[in-house]
PDB file of C-alpha atoms in Angstrom:
ATOM      1  CA  UNK Z   1     -24.425 -17.188 -25.244  1.00  0.00           C
ATOM      2  CA  UNK Z   2     -21.822 -15.400 -23.175  1.00  0.00           C
ATOM      3  CA  UNK Z   3     -18.457 -17.150 -23.013  1.00  0.00           C
ATOM      4  CA  UNK Z   4     -18.464 -16.806 -19.205  1.00  0.00           C
ATOM      5  CA  UNK Z   5     -21.502 -19.107 -19.103  1.00  0.00           C
ATOM      6  CA  UNK Z   6     -19.432 -21.988 -20.515  1.00  0.00           C
ATOM      7  CA  UNK Z   7     -16.823 -21.938 -17.725  1.00  0.00           C
ATOM      8  CA  UNK Z   8     -16.797 -24.168 -14.669  1.00  0.00           C
ATOM      9  CA  UNK Z   9     -16.664 -21.184 -12.320  1.00  0.00           C
ATOM     10  CA  UNK Z  10     -14.070 -19.850  -9.910  1.00  0.00           C
ATOM     11  CA  UNK Z  11     -12.653 -22.641  -7.702  1.00  0.00           C
ATOM     12  CA  UNK Z  12     -10.590 -20.467  -5.286  1.00  0.00           C
ATOM     13  CA  UNK Z  13      -7.555 -22.555  -6.297  1.00  0.00           C
ATOM     14  CA  UNK Z  14      -5.393 -20.147  -8.389  1.00  0.00           C
ATOM     15  CA  UNK Z  15      -3.392 -22.917 -10.070  1.00  0.00           C
ATOM     16  CA  UNK Z  16      -6.501 -24.843 -11.101  1.00  0.00           C
ATOM     17  CA  UNK Z  17      -8.203 -21.695 -12.307  1.00  0.00           C
ATOM     18  CA  UNK Z  18      -5.206 -20.596 -14.390  1.00  0.00           C
ATOM     19  CA  UNK Z  19      -4.940 -24.074 -15.925  1.00  0.00           C
ATOM     20  CA  UNK Z  20      -8.602 -23.871 -16.834  1.00  0.00           C
ATOM     21  CA  UNK Z  21      -8.196 -20.428 -18.391  1.00  0.00           C
ATOM     22  CA  UNK Z  22      -5.016 -21.284 -20.302  1.00  0.00           C
ATOM     23  CA  UNK Z  23      -6.613 -24.418 -21.774  1.00  0.00           C
ATOM     24  CA  UNK Z  24      -8.077 -22.109 -24.417  1.00  0.00           C
ATOM     25  CA  UNK Z  25      -5.615 -20.793 -27.062  1.00  0.00           C
ATOM     26  CA  UNK Z  26      -7.481 -17.490 -27.383  1.00  0.00           C
ATOM     27  CA  UNK Z  27      -7.010 -16.874 -23.648  1.00  0.00           C
ATOM     28  CA  UNK Z  28      -3.296 -17.662 -23.904  1.00  0.00           C
ATOM     29  CA  UNK Z  29      -2.988 -15.095 -26.698  1.00  0.00           C
ATOM     30  CA  UNK Z  30      -5.024 -12.620 -24.657  1.00  0.00           C
ATOM     31  CA  UNK Z  31      -2.606 -12.961 -21.718  1.00  0.00           C
ATOM     32  CA  UNK Z  32       0.443 -12.684 -24.005  1.00  0.00           C
ATOM     33  CA  UNK Z  33      -0.870  -9.613 -25.800  1.00  0.00           C
ATOM     34  CA  UNK Z  34      -2.090  -8.081 -22.549  1.00  0.00           C
ATOM     35  CA  UNK Z  35       1.329  -8.509 -20.956  1.00  0.00           C
ATOM     36  CA  UNK Z  36       3.126  -6.901 -23.909  1.00  0.00           C
ATOM     37  CA  UNK Z  37       0.644  -4.011 -24.063  1.00  0.00           C
ATOM     38  CA  UNK Z  38       0.837  -3.484 -20.300  1.00  0.00           C
ATOM     39  CA  UNK Z  39       4.647  -3.402 -20.375  1.00  0.00           C
ATOM     40  CA  UNK Z  40       4.772  -0.992 -23.314  1.00  0.00           C
ATOM     41  CA  UNK Z  41       2.034   1.286 -21.969  1.00  0.00           C
ATOM     42  CA  UNK Z  42       3.515   1.347 -18.461  1.00  0.00           C
ATOM     43  CA  UNK Z  43       6.971   2.463 -19.614  1.00  0.00           C
ATOM     44  CA  UNK Z  44       5.686   5.014 -22.147  1.00  0.00           C
ATOM     45  CA  UNK Z  45       3.070   6.202 -19.682  1.00  0.00           C
ATOM     46  CA  UNK Z  46       5.661   6.671 -16.937  1.00  0.00           C
ATOM     47  CA  UNK Z  47       7.575   9.184 -19.067  1.00  0.00           C
ATOM     48  CA  UNK Z  48       4.309  10.725 -20.289  1.00  0.00           C
ATOM     49  CA  UNK Z  49       3.100  11.425 -16.732  1.00  0.00           C
ATOM     50  CA  UNK Z  50       6.548  12.639 -15.670  1.00  0.00           C
ATOM     51  CA  UNK Z  51       6.626  15.081 -18.608  1.00  0.00           C
ATOM     52  CA  UNK Z  52       3.045  16.249 -17.846  1.00  0.00           C
ATOM     53  CA  UNK Z  53       1.875  15.193 -21.307  1.00  0.00           C
ATOM     54  CA  UNK Z  54      -1.141  13.105 -20.291  1.00  0.00           C
ATOM     55  CA  UNK Z  55      -3.393  15.258 -22.454  1.00  0.00           C
ATOM     56  CA  UNK Z  56      -1.174  14.557 -25.464  1.00  0.00           C
ATOM     57  CA  UNK Z  57      -1.310  10.823 -24.675  1.00  0.00           C
ATOM     58  CA  UNK Z  58      -5.081  10.941 -24.432  1.00  0.00           C
ATOM     59  CA  UNK Z  59      -5.287  12.734 -27.773  1.00  0.00           C
ATOM     60  CA  UNK Z  60      -3.055  10.186 -29.507  1.00  0.00           C
ATOM     61  CA  UNK Z  61      -5.237   7.400 -28.101  1.00  0.00           C
ATOM     62  CA  UNK Z  62      -8.403   9.091 -29.319  1.00  0.00           C
ATOM     63  CA  UNK Z  63      -7.140   9.887 -32.844  1.00  0.00           C
ATOM     64  CA  UNK Z  64      -6.496   6.206 -33.475  1.00  0.00           C
ATOM     65  CA  UNK Z  65     -10.281   5.855 -33.765  1.00  0.00           C
ATOM     66  CA  UNK Z  66     -10.646   8.175 -36.822  1.00  0.00           C
ATOM     67  CA  UNK Z  67      -7.488   6.575 -38.224  1.00  0.00           C
ATOM     68  CA  UNK Z  68      -8.997   3.101 -38.184  1.00  0.00           C
ATOM     69  CA  UNK Z  69     -12.330   4.416 -39.454  1.00  0.00           C
ATOM     70  CA  UNK Z  70     -10.652   6.280 -42.350  1.00  0.00           C
ATOM     71  CA  UNK Z  71      -8.600   3.232 -43.369  1.00  0.00           C
ATOM     72  CA  UNK Z  72     -11.688   1.043 -43.366  1.00  0.00           C
ATOM     73  CA  UNK Z  73     -13.565   3.618 -45.441  1.00  0.00           C
ATOM     74  CA  UNK Z  74     -10.705   3.633 -47.983  1.00  0.00           C
ATOM     75  CA  UNK Z  75     -10.667  -0.167 -48.114  1.00  0.00           C
ATOM     76  CA  UNK Z  76      -7.188  -0.657 -46.683  1.00  0.00           C
ATOM     77  CA  UNK Z  77      -5.991  -2.348 -43.499  1.00  0.00           C
ATOM     78  CA  UNK Z  78      -7.034  -0.556 -40.321  1.00  0.00           C
ATOM     79  CA  UNK Z  79      -3.459  -0.890 -39.052  1.00  0.00           C
ATOM     80  CA  UNK Z  80      -2.310   1.729 -41.588  1.00  0.00           C
ATOM     81  CA  UNK Z  81      -4.915   4.111 -40.275  1.00  0.00           C
ATOM     82  CA  UNK Z  82      -3.875   3.555 -36.655  1.00  0.00           C
ATOM     83  CA  UNK Z  83      -0.215   4.276 -37.348  1.00  0.00           C
ATOM     84  CA  UNK Z  84      -0.791   7.146 -39.838  1.00  0.00           C
ATOM     85  CA  UNK Z  85      -3.101   9.111 -37.555  1.00  0.00           C
ATOM     86  CA  UNK Z  86      -1.247   8.438 -34.279  1.00  0.00           C
ATOM     87  CA  UNK Z  87       2.221   9.251 -35.618  1.00  0.00           C
ATOM     88  CA  UNK Z  88       0.859  12.158 -37.673  1.00  0.00           C
ATOM     89  CA  UNK Z  89      -0.902  13.504 -34.590  1.00  0.00           C
ATOM     90  CA  UNK Z  90       2.313  13.153 -32.577  1.00  0.00           C
ATOM     91  CA  UNK Z  91       4.244  15.188 -35.155  1.00  0.00           C
ATOM     92  CA  UNK Z  92       1.600  17.920 -35.147  1.00  0.00           C
ATOM     93  CA  UNK Z  93       1.689  18.145 -31.339  1.00  0.00           C
ATOM     94  CA  UNK Z  94       5.500  18.197 -31.454  1.00  0.00           C
ATOM     95  CA  UNK Z  95       5.384  21.224 -33.777  1.00  0.00           C
ATOM     96  CA  UNK Z  96       4.838  23.497 -30.763  1.00  0.00           C
ATOM     97  CA  UNK Z  97       7.955  23.756 -28.541  1.00  0.00           C
ATOM     98  CA  UNK Z  98       7.142  23.185 -24.861  1.00  0.00           C
ATOM     99  CA  UNK Z  99      10.027  25.304 -23.620  1.00  0.00           C
ATOM    100  CA  UNK Z 100       9.703  29.007 -23.042  1.00  0.00           C
ATOM    101  CA  UNK Z 101       6.950  31.182 -21.649  1.00  0.00           C
ATOM    102  CA  UNK Z 102       3.511  29.850 -22.551  1.00  0.00           C
ATOM    103  CA  UNK Z 103       4.901  26.861 -24.446  1.00  0.00           C
ATOM    104  CA  UNK Z 104       3.003  24.307 -22.362  1.00  0.00           C
ATOM    105  CA  UNK Z 105      -0.237  26.248 -22.739  1.00  0.00           C
ATOM    106  CA  UNK Z 106       0.163  26.497 -26.508  1.00  0.00           C
ATOM    107  CA  UNK Z 107       0.834  22.773 -26.706  1.00  0.00           C
ATOM    108  CA  UNK Z 108      -2.339  22.018 -24.730  1.00  0.00           C
ATOM    109  CA  UNK Z 109      -4.401  24.329 -26.949  1.00  0.00           C
ATOM    110  CA  UNK Z 110      -3.042  22.731 -30.132  1.00  0.00           C
ATOM    111  CA  UNK Z 111      -3.536  19.233 -28.706  1.00  0.00           C
ATOM    112  CA  UNK Z 112      -7.165  19.935 -27.836  1.00  0.00           C
ATOM    113  CA  UNK Z 113      -7.802  21.399 -31.273  1.00  0.00           C
ATOM    114  CA  UNK Z 114      -6.319  18.367 -33.015  1.00  0.00           C
ATOM    115  CA  UNK Z 115      -8.282  15.982 -30.825  1.00  0.00           C
ATOM    116  CA  UNK Z 116     -11.634  17.688 -31.378  1.00  0.00           C
ATOM    117  CA  UNK Z 117     -11.192  17.969 -35.161  1.00  0.00           C
ATOM    118  CA  UNK Z 118      -9.999  14.389 -35.717  1.00  0.00           C
ATOM    119  CA  UNK Z 119     -12.661  12.931 -33.425  1.00  0.00           C
ATOM    120  CA  UNK Z 120     -15.299  14.723 -35.509  1.00  0.00           C
ATOM    121  CA  UNK Z 121     -13.647  13.326 -38.645  1.00  0.00           C
ATOM    122  CA  UNK Z 122     -13.923   9.840 -37.140  1.00  0.00           C
ATOM    123  CA  UNK Z 123     -17.658  10.111 -36.753  1.00  0.00           C
ATOM    124  CA  UNK Z 124     -17.870  11.470 -40.316  1.00  0.00           C
ATOM    125  CA  UNK Z 125     -15.939   8.431 -41.609  1.00  0.00           C
ATOM    126  CA  UNK Z 126     -18.330   6.113 -39.753  1.00  0.00           C
ATOM    127  CA  UNK Z 127     -21.315   7.910 -41.271  1.00  0.00           C
ATOM    128  CA  UNK Z 128     -19.837   7.798 -44.805  1.00  0.00           C
ATOM    129  CA  UNK Z 129     -19.047   4.099 -44.549  1.00  0.00           C
ATOM    130  CA  UNK Z 130     -22.694   3.252 -43.864  1.00  0.00           C
ATOM    131  CA  UNK Z 131     -21.724  -0.226 -42.775  1.00  0.00           C
ATOM    132  CA  UNK Z 132     -20.842  -2.219 -39.687  1.00  0.00           C
ATOM    133  CA  UNK Z 133     -17.226  -0.937 -39.775  1.00  0.00           C
ATOM    134  CA  UNK Z 134     -15.956  -3.935 -37.849  1.00  0.00           C
ATOM    135  CA  UNK Z 135     -17.920  -2.758 -34.849  1.00  0.00           C
ATOM    136  CA  UNK Z 136     -17.423   0.747 -33.480  1.00  0.00           C
ATOM    137  CA  UNK Z 137     -17.359  -0.781 -30.006  1.00  0.00           C
ATOM    138  CA  UNK Z 138     -14.385  -2.893 -31.075  1.00  0.00           C
ATOM    139  CA  UNK Z 139     -12.504   0.246 -32.153  1.00  0.00           C
ATOM    140  CA  UNK Z 140     -13.278   1.992 -28.878  1.00  0.00           C
ATOM    141  CA  UNK Z 141     -12.940  -0.882 -26.424  1.00  0.00           C
ATOM    142  CA  UNK Z 142     -10.733  -3.394 -28.264  1.00  0.00           C
ATOM    143  CA  UNK Z 143     -10.953  -7.150 -28.691  1.00  0.00           C
ATOM    144  CA  UNK Z 144      -8.614  -8.931 -26.286  1.00  0.00           C
ATOM    145  CA  UNK Z 145     -10.311 -12.258 -26.997  1.00  0.00           C
ATOM    146  CA  UNK Z 146      -9.929 -12.260 -30.779  1.00  0.00           C
ATOM    147  CA  UNK Z 147      -6.150 -11.921 -30.935  1.00  0.00           C
ATOM    148  CA  UNK Z 148      -4.230 -14.254 -33.214  1.00  0.00           C
ATOM    149  CA  UNK Z 149      -0.713 -15.584 -32.684  1.00  0.00           C
ATOM    150  CA  UNK Z 150       0.496 -13.455 -35.622  1.00  0.00           C
ATOM    151  CA  UNK Z 151      -0.894 -10.317 -33.960  1.00  0.00           C
ATOM    152  CA  UNK Z 152       0.909 -11.195 -30.737  1.00  0.00           C
ATOM    153  CA  UNK Z 153       4.172 -11.610 -32.672  1.00  0.00           C
ATOM    154  CA  UNK Z 154       3.781  -8.260 -34.480  1.00  0.00           C
ATOM    155  CA  UNK Z 155       2.821  -6.566 -31.243  1.00  0.00           C
ATOM    156  CA  UNK Z 156       5.904  -7.980 -29.511  1.00  0.00           C
ATOM    157  CA  UNK Z 157       8.240  -6.807 -32.318  1.00  0.00           C
ATOM    158  CA  UNK Z 158       6.802  -3.273 -32.349  1.00  0.00           C
ATOM    159  CA  UNK Z 159       6.974  -3.087 -28.553  1.00  0.00           C
ATOM    160  CA  UNK Z 160      10.590  -4.300 -28.548  1.00  0.00           C
ATOM    161  CA  UNK Z 161      11.592  -1.683 -31.130  1.00  0.00           C
ATOM    162  CA  UNK Z 162       9.827   1.139 -29.282  1.00  0.00           C
ATOM    163  CA  UNK Z 163      11.280   0.136 -25.911  1.00  0.00           C
ATOM    164  CA  UNK Z 164      14.720  -0.310 -27.485  1.00  0.00           C
ATOM    165  CA  UNK Z 165      14.732   3.261 -28.803  1.00  0.00           C
ATOM    166  CA  UNK Z 166      13.397   4.514 -25.478  1.00  0.00           C
ATOM    167  CA  UNK Z 167      16.210   2.681 -23.662  1.00  0.00           C
ATOM    168  CA  UNK Z 168      18.787   4.477 -25.830  1.00  0.00           C
ATOM    169  CA  UNK Z 169      17.375   7.953 -25.127  1.00  0.00           C
ATOM    170  CA  UNK Z 170      16.143   7.127 -21.615  1.00  0.00           C
ATOM    171  CA  UNK Z 171      18.759   8.943 -19.523  1.00  0.00           C
ATOM    172  CA  UNK Z 172      18.813  12.251 -21.434  1.00  0.00           C
ATOM    173  CA  UNK Z 173      15.024  12.091 -21.798  1.00  0.00           C
ATOM    174  CA  UNK Z 174      14.703  11.697 -18.023  1.00  0.00           C
ATOM    175  CA  UNK Z 175      17.035  14.660 -17.502  1.00  0.00           C
ATOM    176  CA  UNK Z 176      15.072  16.794 -19.985  1.00  0.00           C
ATOM    177  CA  UNK Z 177      11.761  15.727 -18.422  1.00  0.00           C
ATOM    178  CA  UNK Z 178      12.791  16.711 -14.887  1.00  0.00           C
ATOM    179  CA  UNK Z 179      14.354  20.087 -15.736  1.00  0.00           C
ATOM    180  CA  UNK Z 180      14.358  21.090 -19.375  1.00  0.00           C
ATOM    181  CA  UNK Z 181      16.126  24.423 -18.830  1.00  0.00           C
ATOM    182  CA  UNK Z 182      19.072  22.882 -17.007  1.00  0.00           C
ATOM    183  CA  UNK Z 183      19.237  20.066 -19.567  1.00  0.00           C
ATOM    184  CA  UNK Z 184      19.352  22.618 -22.374  1.00  0.00           C
ATOM    185  CA  UNK Z 185      22.155  24.442 -20.605  1.00  0.00           C
ATOM    186  CA  UNK Z 186      24.109  21.190 -20.350  1.00  0.00           C
ATOM    187  CA  UNK Z 187      23.820  20.600 -24.107  1.00  0.00           C
ATOM    188  CA  UNK Z 188      21.044  17.984 -24.067  1.00  0.00           C
ATOM    189  CA  UNK Z 189      18.954  18.110 -27.300  1.00  0.00           C
ATOM    190  CA  UNK Z 190      15.693  18.673 -25.463  1.00  0.00           C
ATOM    191  CA  UNK Z 191      13.669  19.604 -28.538  1.00  0.00           C
ATOM    192  CA  UNK Z 192      14.759  16.551 -30.537  1.00  0.00           C
ATOM    193  CA  UNK Z 193      14.122  14.258 -27.574  1.00  0.00           C
ATOM    194  CA  UNK Z 194      10.621  15.652 -27.203  1.00  0.00           C
ATOM    195  CA  UNK Z 195       9.832  14.936 -30.869  1.00  0.00           C
ATOM    196  CA  UNK Z 196      11.255  11.400 -30.687  1.00  0.00           C
ATOM    197  CA  UNK Z 197       9.319  10.637 -27.511  1.00  0.00           C
ATOM    198  CA  UNK Z 198       6.025  11.826 -28.987  1.00  0.00           C
ATOM    199  CA  UNK Z 199       6.597   9.688 -32.100  1.00  0.00           C
ATOM    200  CA  UNK Z 200       7.339   6.686 -29.869  1.00  0.00           C
ATOM    201  CA  UNK Z 201       4.214   7.428 -27.834  1.00  0.00           C
ATOM    202  CA  UNK Z 202       2.188   7.615 -31.042  1.00  0.00           C
ATOM    203  CA  UNK Z 203       3.663   4.335 -32.300  1.00  0.00           C
ATOM    204  CA  UNK Z 204       2.970   2.573 -29.014  1.00  0.00           C
ATOM    205  CA  UNK Z 205      -0.560   3.945 -28.899  1.00  0.00           C
ATOM    206  CA  UNK Z 206      -1.266   2.868 -32.491  1.00  0.00           C
ATOM    207  CA  UNK Z 207      -0.105  -0.678 -31.871  1.00  0.00           C
ATOM    208  CA  UNK Z 208      -1.751  -1.094 -28.482  1.00  0.00           C
ATOM    209  CA  UNK Z 209      -5.052   0.454 -29.622  1.00  0.00           C
ATOM    210  CA  UNK Z 210      -5.558  -2.390 -32.079  1.00  0.00           C
ATOM    211  CA  UNK Z 211      -5.776  -4.749 -29.094  1.00  0.00           C
ATOM    212  CA  UNK Z 212      -7.122  -2.632 -26.254  1.00  0.00           C
ATOM    213  CA  UNK Z 213      -9.235  -0.135 -28.181  1.00  0.00           C
ATOM    214  CA  UNK Z 214      -8.780   3.611 -28.246  1.00  0.00           C
ATOM    215  CA  UNK Z 215     -10.226   4.196 -24.772  1.00  0.00           C
ATOM    216  CA  UNK Z 216      -8.602   1.404 -22.765  1.00  0.00           C
ATOM    217  CA  UNK Z 217      -5.081   2.134 -23.988  1.00  0.00           C
ATOM    218  CA  UNK Z 218      -5.152   5.519 -22.249  1.00  0.00           C
ATOM    219  CA  UNK Z 219      -6.164   3.853 -18.974  1.00  0.00           C
ATOM    220  CA  UNK Z 220      -3.059   1.655 -19.165  1.00  0.00           C
ATOM    221  CA  UNK Z 221      -0.903   4.637 -20.152  1.00  0.00           C
ATOM    222  CA  UNK Z 222      -1.811   6.957 -17.318  1.00  0.00           C
ATOM    223  CA  UNK Z 223      -3.162   5.056 -14.293  1.00  0.00           C
ATOM    224  CA  UNK Z 224      -0.305   2.628 -13.440  1.00  0.00           C
ATOM    225  CA  UNK Z 225       2.294   5.360 -13.983  1.00  0.00           C
ATOM    226  CA  UNK Z 226       0.357   7.892 -11.909  1.00  0.00           C
ATOM    227  CA  UNK Z 227      -0.080   5.367  -9.081  1.00  0.00           C
ATOM    228  CA  UNK Z 228       3.606   4.396  -9.110  1.00  0.00           C
ATOM    229  CA  UNK Z 229       4.757   8.010  -8.976  1.00  0.00           C
ATOM    230  CA  UNK Z 230       2.534   8.532  -5.936  1.00  0.00           C
ATOM    231  CA  UNK Z 231       4.308   5.729  -4.090  1.00  0.00           C
ATOM    232  CA  UNK Z 232       7.951   6.592  -4.727  1.00  0.00           C
ATOM    233  CA  UNK Z 233      10.033   9.391  -6.235  1.00  0.00           C
ATOM    234  CA  UNK Z 234      12.928   7.090  -7.167  1.00  0.00           C
ATOM    235  CA  UNK Z 235      12.927   6.797 -10.995  1.00  0.00           C
ATOM    236  CA  UNK Z 236      13.989   3.133 -11.261  1.00  0.00           C
ATOM    237  CA  UNK Z 237      11.653   1.933  -8.504  1.00  0.00           C
ATOM    238  CA  UNK Z 238       8.769   4.022  -9.815  1.00  0.00           C
ATOM    239  CA  UNK Z 239       9.232   2.750 -13.379  1.00  0.00           C
ATOM    240  CA  UNK Z 240       9.401  -0.879 -12.209  1.00  0.00           C
ATOM    241  CA  UNK Z 241       6.340  -0.378 -10.016  1.00  0.00           C
ATOM    242  CA  UNK Z 242       4.425   1.098 -12.959  1.00  0.00           C
ATOM    243  CA  UNK Z 243       5.134  -2.047 -14.994  1.00  0.00           C
ATOM    244  CA  UNK Z 244       4.095  -4.344 -12.122  1.00  0.00           C
ATOM    245  CA  UNK Z 245       0.829  -2.471 -11.582  1.00  0.00           C
ATOM    246  CA  UNK Z 246      -0.002  -2.449 -15.312  1.00  0.00           C
ATOM    247  CA  UNK Z 247       0.588  -6.183 -15.709  1.00  0.00           C
ATOM    248  CA  UNK Z 248      -1.261  -6.965 -12.459  1.00  0.00           C
ATOM    249  CA  UNK Z 249      -4.396  -5.021 -13.432  1.00  0.00           C
ATOM    250  CA  UNK Z 250      -4.353  -6.518 -16.931  1.00  0.00           C
ATOM    251  CA  UNK Z 251      -4.065 -10.088 -15.658  1.00  0.00           C
ATOM    252  CA  UNK Z 252      -6.686  -9.625 -12.938  1.00  0.00           C
ATOM    253  CA  UNK Z 253      -8.957  -7.919 -15.464  1.00  0.00           C
ATOM    254  CA  UNK Z 254      -8.654 -10.867 -17.837  1.00  0.00           C
ATOM    255  CA  UNK Z 255      -9.334 -13.362 -15.055  1.00  0.00           C
ATOM    256  CA  UNK Z 256     -12.310 -11.409 -13.708  1.00  0.00           C
ATOM    257  CA  UNK Z 257     -13.804 -11.056 -17.183  1.00  0.00           C
ATOM    258  CA  UNK Z 258     -13.344 -14.778 -17.821  1.00  0.00           C
ATOM    259  CA  UNK Z 259     -15.586 -15.631 -14.880  1.00  0.00           C
ATOM    260  CA  UNK Z 260     -18.180 -12.921 -15.441  1.00  0.00           C
ATOM    261  CA  UNK Z 261     -20.382 -11.597 -18.256  1.00  0.00           C
ATOM    262  CA  UNK Z 262     -18.932  -8.081 -18.081  1.00  0.00           C
ATOM    263  CA  UNK Z 263     -16.311  -6.545 -20.439  1.00  0.00           C
ATOM    264  CA  UNK Z 264     -12.573  -6.737 -19.847  1.00  0.00           C
ATOM    265  CA  UNK Z 265     -12.142  -3.012 -20.324  1.00  0.00           C
ATOM    266  CA  UNK Z 266     -14.343  -2.274 -17.341  1.00  0.00           C
ATOM    267  CA  UNK Z 267     -12.336  -4.539 -15.045  1.00  0.00           C
ATOM    268  CA  UNK Z 268      -8.894  -3.375 -16.213  1.00  0.00           C
ATOM    269  CA  UNK Z 269      -9.846   0.292 -15.883  1.00  0.00           C
ATOM    270  CA  UNK Z 270     -11.576  -0.221 -12.519  1.00  0.00           C
ATOM    271  CA  UNK Z 271      -8.640  -2.150 -11.023  1.00  0.00           C
ATOM    272  CA  UNK Z 272      -6.188   0.470 -12.308  1.00  0.00           C
ATOM    273  CA  UNK Z 273      -8.328   3.243 -10.839  1.00  0.00           C
ATOM    274  CA  UNK Z 274      -8.504   1.407  -7.504  1.00  0.00           C
ATOM    275  CA  UNK Z 275      -4.712   1.105  -7.542  1.00  0.00           C
ATOM    276  CA  UNK Z 276      -4.337   4.845  -8.081  1.00  0.00           C
ATOM    277  CA  UNK Z 277      -6.805   5.673  -5.297  1.00  0.00           C
ATOM    278  CA  UNK Z 278      -4.965   3.378  -2.860  1.00  0.00           C
ATOM    279  CA  UNK Z 279      -1.589   4.838  -3.863  1.00  0.00           C
ATOM    280  CA  UNK Z 280      -2.912   8.360  -3.401  1.00  0.00           C
ATOM    281  CA  UNK Z 281      -4.366   7.448   0.007  1.00  0.00           C
ATOM    282  CA  UNK Z 282      -1.087   5.805   1.065  1.00  0.00           C
ATOM    283  CA  UNK Z 283       0.872   8.927   0.135  1.00  0.00           C
ATOM    284  CA  UNK Z 284      -1.564  11.191   1.990  1.00  0.00           C
ATOM    285  CA  UNK Z 285      -1.376   8.958   5.086  1.00  0.00           C
ATOM    286  CA  UNK Z 286       2.419   8.844   4.933  1.00  0.00           C
ATOM    287  CA  UNK Z 287       2.595  12.643   4.658  1.00  0.00           C
ATOM    288  CA  UNK Z 288       0.262  13.071   7.629  1.00  0.00           C
ATOM    289  CA  UNK Z 289       2.275  10.632   9.746  1.00  0.00           C
ATOM    290  CA  UNK Z 290       5.482  12.446   8.803  1.00  0.00           C
ATOM    291  CA  UNK Z 291       4.063  15.766   9.968  1.00  0.00           C
ATOM    292  CA  UNK Z 292       2.838  14.130  13.175  1.00  0.00           C
ATOM    293  CA  UNK Z 293       6.287  12.691  13.922  1.00  0.00           C
ATOM    294  CA  UNK Z 294       7.931  16.070  13.218  1.00  0.00           C
ATOM    295  CA  UNK Z 295       5.537  17.813  15.575  1.00  0.00           C
ATOM    296  CA  UNK Z 296       6.066  15.149  18.259  1.00  0.00           C
ATOM    297  CA  UNK Z 297       9.872  15.447  18.089  1.00  0.00           C
ATOM    298  CA  UNK Z 298       9.887  19.257  18.012  1.00  0.00           C
ATOM    299  CA  UNK Z 299       7.126  19.588  20.607  1.00  0.00           C
ATOM    300  CA  UNK Z 300       4.100  21.851  20.395  1.00  0.00           C
ATOM    301  CA  UNK Z 301       4.822  25.373  19.244  1.00  0.00           C
ATOM    302  CA  UNK Z 302       3.839  28.085  21.734  1.00  0.00           C
ATOM    303  CA  UNK Z 303       3.640  31.843  21.392  1.00  0.00           C
ATOM    304  CA  UNK Z 304       6.792  32.115  23.511  1.00  0.00           C
ATOM    305  CA  UNK Z 305       8.777  29.659  21.357  1.00  0.00           C
ATOM    306  CA  UNK Z 306       7.699  31.456  18.192  1.00  0.00           C
ATOM    307  CA  UNK Z 307       8.717  34.825  19.632  1.00  0.00           C
ATOM    308  CA  UNK Z 308      12.068  33.394  20.745  1.00  0.00           C
TER     309      UNK Z 308
END
């Protein structure tokens, strides 16, 4: 029986519907964990998109799958595998400096190589285990509805630590992300900041993947941040907007999944994608209107005006 079949159905009264949803402890934990994951992913993802390291973020999300599979094969907690592979992968990616001619290209090549090799290792670990492995689907798509209060507490502590470190290095990291050459000239430790950020991204990915799965965590990392940066270029407003979008799509995804037989991951990813498409369309429309107003104020250009 699907858990959506046991609900009373959508009443079109938001307060009544939320009371009905939050009557179940597992749904309360799902909303708590989802909010923490959305906040952490939105902030980390905002810097990731700004630094053009989405491919690195995707790789760290993917390598959490072989990490969990390896830990299960060895008979230890899957959490160790998540953190070992994600942080280890972050350190490997950080080994290639991004600055200098061809640095970004070399980083992308190394990132792709690491991703392909570790993903293949993940499937090997699954084959060697020859068991259920806690459900491969659970590793890929997460288990929002099976979260315990202890998991929510651990998730909150890890998120607070990661965001605390990011708050300390936030200003110089922003400077280095916008213009690394100028930041280097001003004495900012660009290389060290890049390594610390990748380790934080790996830590956040490892923790969030245990709840969202290895595929959904990347959706929360990249889509809200990409949509927010389409809407405004102001760092503070864009970062805040990224958090709002991430929490909104997570909450609406949970609510939609509660009243339907379809998976949460589909709804969260679809709503986030819709948000990005609307943000992109709004920016395109705003740009077109700006050009139209400029043309209207300056008047049509003629051959005579150009020659003059």
